[in-house]
Each structure stands twice: as C-alpha cells, then as structure tokens.
mmCIF file of C-alpha atoms in Angstrom:
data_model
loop_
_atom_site.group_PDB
_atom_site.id
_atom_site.type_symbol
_atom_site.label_atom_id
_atom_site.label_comp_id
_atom_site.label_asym_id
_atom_site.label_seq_id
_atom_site.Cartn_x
_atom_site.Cartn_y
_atom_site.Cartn_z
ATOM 1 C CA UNK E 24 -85.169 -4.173 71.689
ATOM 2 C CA UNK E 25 -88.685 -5.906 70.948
ATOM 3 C CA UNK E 26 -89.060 -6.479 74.366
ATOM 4 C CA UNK E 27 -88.142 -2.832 75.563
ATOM 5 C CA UNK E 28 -90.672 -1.523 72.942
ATOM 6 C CA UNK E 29 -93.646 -4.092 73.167
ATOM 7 C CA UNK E 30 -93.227 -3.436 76.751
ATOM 8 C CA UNK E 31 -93.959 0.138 77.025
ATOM 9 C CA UNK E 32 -97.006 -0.089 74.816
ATOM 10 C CA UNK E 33 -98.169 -2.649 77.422
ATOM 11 C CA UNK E 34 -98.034 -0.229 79.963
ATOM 12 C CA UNK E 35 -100.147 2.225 77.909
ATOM 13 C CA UNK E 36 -102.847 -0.517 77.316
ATOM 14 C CA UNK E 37 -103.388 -1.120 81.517
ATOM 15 C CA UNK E 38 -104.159 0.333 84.590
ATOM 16 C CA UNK E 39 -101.175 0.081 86.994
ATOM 17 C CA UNK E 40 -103.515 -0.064 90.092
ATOM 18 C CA UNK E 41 -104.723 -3.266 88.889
ATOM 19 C CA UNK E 42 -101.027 -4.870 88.994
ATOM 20 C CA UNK E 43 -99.828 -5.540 92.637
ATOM 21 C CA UNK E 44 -96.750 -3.814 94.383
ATOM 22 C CA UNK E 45 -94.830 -7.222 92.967
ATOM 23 C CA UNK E 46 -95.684 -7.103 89.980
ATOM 24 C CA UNK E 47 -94.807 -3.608 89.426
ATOM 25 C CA UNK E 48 -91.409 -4.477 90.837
ATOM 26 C CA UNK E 49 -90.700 -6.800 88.198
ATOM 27 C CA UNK E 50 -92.301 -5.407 85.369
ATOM 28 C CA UNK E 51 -90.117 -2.073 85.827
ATOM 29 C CA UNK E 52 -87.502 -4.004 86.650
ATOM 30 C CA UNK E 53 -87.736 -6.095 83.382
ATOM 31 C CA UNK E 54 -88.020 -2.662 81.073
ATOM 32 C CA UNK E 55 -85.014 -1.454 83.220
ATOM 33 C CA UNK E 56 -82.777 -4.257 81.802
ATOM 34 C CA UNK E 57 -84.014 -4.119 78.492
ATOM 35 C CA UNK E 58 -83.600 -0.477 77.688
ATOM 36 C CA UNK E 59 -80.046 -0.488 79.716
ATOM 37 C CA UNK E 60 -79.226 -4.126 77.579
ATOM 38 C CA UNK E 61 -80.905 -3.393 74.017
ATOM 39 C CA UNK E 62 -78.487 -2.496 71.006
ATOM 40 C CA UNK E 63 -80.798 0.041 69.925
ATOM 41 C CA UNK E 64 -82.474 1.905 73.098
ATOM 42 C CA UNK E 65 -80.848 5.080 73.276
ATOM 43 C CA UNK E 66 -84.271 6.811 74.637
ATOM 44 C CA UNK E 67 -84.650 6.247 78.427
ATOM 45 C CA UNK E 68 -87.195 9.235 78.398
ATOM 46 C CA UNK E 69 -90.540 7.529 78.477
ATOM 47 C CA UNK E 70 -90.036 5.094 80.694
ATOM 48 C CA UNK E 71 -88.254 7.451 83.127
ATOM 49 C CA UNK E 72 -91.096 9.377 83.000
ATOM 50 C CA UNK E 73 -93.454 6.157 83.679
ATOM 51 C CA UNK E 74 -94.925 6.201 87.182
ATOM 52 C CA UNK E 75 -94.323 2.416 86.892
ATOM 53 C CA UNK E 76 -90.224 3.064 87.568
ATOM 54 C CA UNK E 77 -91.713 4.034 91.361
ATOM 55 C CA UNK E 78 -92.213 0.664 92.620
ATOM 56 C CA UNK E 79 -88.362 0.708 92.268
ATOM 57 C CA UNK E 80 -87.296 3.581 94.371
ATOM 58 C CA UNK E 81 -87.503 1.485 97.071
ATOM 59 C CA UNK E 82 -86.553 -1.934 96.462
ATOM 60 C CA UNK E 83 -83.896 -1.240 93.446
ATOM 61 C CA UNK E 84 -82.942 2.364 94.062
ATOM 62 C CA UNK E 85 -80.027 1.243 92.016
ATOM 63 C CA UNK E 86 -80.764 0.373 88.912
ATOM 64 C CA UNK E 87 -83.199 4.179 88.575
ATOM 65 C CA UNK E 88 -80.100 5.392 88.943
ATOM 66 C CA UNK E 89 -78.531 3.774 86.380
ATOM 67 C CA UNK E 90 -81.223 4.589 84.042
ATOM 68 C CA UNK E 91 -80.663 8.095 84.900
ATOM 69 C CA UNK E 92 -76.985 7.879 84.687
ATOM 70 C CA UNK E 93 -77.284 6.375 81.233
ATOM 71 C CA UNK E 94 -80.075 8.995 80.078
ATOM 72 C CA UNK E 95 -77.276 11.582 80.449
ATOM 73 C CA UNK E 96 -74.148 9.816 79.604
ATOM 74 C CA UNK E 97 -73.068 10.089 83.217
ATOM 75 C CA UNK E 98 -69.623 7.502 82.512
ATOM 76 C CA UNK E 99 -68.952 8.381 86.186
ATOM 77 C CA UNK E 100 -71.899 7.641 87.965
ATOM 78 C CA UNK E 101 -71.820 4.266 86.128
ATOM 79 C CA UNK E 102 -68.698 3.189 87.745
ATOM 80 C CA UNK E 103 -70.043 4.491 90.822
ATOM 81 C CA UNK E 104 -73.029 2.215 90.462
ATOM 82 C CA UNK E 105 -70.631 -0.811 89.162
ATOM 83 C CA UNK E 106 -70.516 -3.011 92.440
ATOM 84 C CA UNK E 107 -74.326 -2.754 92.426
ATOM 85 C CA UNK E 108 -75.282 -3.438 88.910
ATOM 86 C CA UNK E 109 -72.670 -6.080 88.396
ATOM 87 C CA UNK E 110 -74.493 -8.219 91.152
ATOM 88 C CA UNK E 111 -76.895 -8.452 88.315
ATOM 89 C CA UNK E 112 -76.053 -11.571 85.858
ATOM 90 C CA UNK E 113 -77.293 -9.650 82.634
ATOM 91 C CA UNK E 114 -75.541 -6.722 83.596
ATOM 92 C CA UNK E 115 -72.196 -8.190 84.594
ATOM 93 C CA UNK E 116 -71.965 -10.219 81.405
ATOM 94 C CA UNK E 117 -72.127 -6.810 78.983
ATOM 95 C CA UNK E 118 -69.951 -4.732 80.771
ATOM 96 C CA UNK E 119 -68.192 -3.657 77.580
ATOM 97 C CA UNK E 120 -70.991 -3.457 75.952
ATOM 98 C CA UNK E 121 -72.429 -1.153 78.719
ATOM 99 C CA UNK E 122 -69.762 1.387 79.379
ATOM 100 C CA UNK E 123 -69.522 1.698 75.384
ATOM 101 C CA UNK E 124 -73.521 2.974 75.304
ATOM 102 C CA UNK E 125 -73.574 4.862 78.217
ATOM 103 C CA UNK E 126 -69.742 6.872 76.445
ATOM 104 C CA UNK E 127 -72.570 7.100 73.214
ATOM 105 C CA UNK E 128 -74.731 8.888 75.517
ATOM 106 C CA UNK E 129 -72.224 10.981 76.644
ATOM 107 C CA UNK E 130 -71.083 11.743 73.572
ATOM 108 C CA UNK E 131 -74.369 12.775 72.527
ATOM 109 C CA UNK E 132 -75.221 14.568 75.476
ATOM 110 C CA UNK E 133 -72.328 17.046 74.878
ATOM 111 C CA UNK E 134 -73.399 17.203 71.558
ATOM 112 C CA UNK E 135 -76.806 17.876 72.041
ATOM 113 C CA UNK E 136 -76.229 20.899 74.506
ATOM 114 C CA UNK E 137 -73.886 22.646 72.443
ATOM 115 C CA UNK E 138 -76.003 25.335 70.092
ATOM 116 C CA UNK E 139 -76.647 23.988 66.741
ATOM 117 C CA UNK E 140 -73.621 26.528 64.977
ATOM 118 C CA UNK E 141 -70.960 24.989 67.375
ATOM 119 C CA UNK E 142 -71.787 21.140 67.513
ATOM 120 C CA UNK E 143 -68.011 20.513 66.004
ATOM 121 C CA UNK E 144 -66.442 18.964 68.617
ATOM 122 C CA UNK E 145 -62.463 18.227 68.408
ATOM 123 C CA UNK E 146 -61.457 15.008 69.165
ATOM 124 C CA UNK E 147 -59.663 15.567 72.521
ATOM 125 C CA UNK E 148 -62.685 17.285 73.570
ATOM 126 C CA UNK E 149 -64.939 14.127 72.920
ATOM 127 C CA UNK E 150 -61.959 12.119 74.822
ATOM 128 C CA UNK E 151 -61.643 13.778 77.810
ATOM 129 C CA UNK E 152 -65.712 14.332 78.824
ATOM 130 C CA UNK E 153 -66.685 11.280 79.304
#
C-alpha cells in the first residue's frame, strides 16, 4: 500500500525522459503489482492515466490489461488473463485474494453506474454480475 502510494508521488517529483526504456519497464511494472497486490488500492485511475504504464504496452501488454480489467471489475477478463498473470510469482500466490478485489470492483462498478435513487441492489443481482 506504502509502496503503491510513495510510488506515484515519485513519479510526480521526476522527469520520465531522464529514466531509460528499462527502467520505465520496471518501475511501471513494480506500481502494477502493488496496486493489483495492496489490501487497500481500489483506485487504478492515476496510474492508468500515467504515461509511465506505456513502456508496458509492449513488453507486458498483459498485466495493462489486468489493471484495466480490475479498474472495472471485469471478473471475466481476469480469468481470461489467468494463464498470463499466474506466470507471475506474486500474482499466483494471491489468487484468492485477487479474484475477491477485482468481484469488489465489480461490485462497485455496478453500483456506481446505477443513478444515485436506485443504488439498492438485490442480492441475486450482485451474484450473478460478476
């Protein structure tokens, strides 16, 4: 959580031209795993918005989509991503943990885009969208 945090105030403290290609690949790849891993990171706006998540379109296409998937609670496009992202040691290990956030998201996703008079949502509802 610290990590995902102190992170993106780094990047607003530097110039990304003065990092090389590598580095950009790691850092983005580092603030990937934390947001996707932290116990409290339910935001993936900022640093999908970051031009530093670039430098990954090409060498991790993967794990932008997972970001993305998690941003909207996408349960399906997780297990889509699944043989790619459990390649990844971190990832593999919190599975659970994982598909429980990105149902969260989901959850609050369908939430979210109902208007604010209707956001009662029954329970079979909530257990068959995600």
């Amino acid at each position: 959580n610290s990590f995902y945090r102190d992170s993106l105030r780094y990047l607003g403290c530097i110039n990304l031209d003065d990092l090389t290609a590598k580095q950009k690949q790691e850092h983005a790849f580092h603030i990937g795993l934390s947001a996707l891993l932290g116990d409290k990171v339910y935001n993936f706006g900022e640093l999908l918005a970051h031009p530093l998540l670039e430098s990954l379109k090409v060498a991790c296409p993967w794990i932008v989509e997972l970001l993305l998937a998690f941003n909207r609670g996408d349960m399906n496009k997780l297990e889509q991503l699944q043989p790619q992202w459990c390649q990844q040691p971190d990832l593999a290990r919190n599975e659970v943990a994982l598909k429980q956030k990105c149902a969260l998201l989901g959850l609050m996703e369908l939430t979210f885009n109902k208007a604010s008079s209707s956001r009662s949502i029954p329970f079979q509802r909530g257990c068959c969208c995600s």
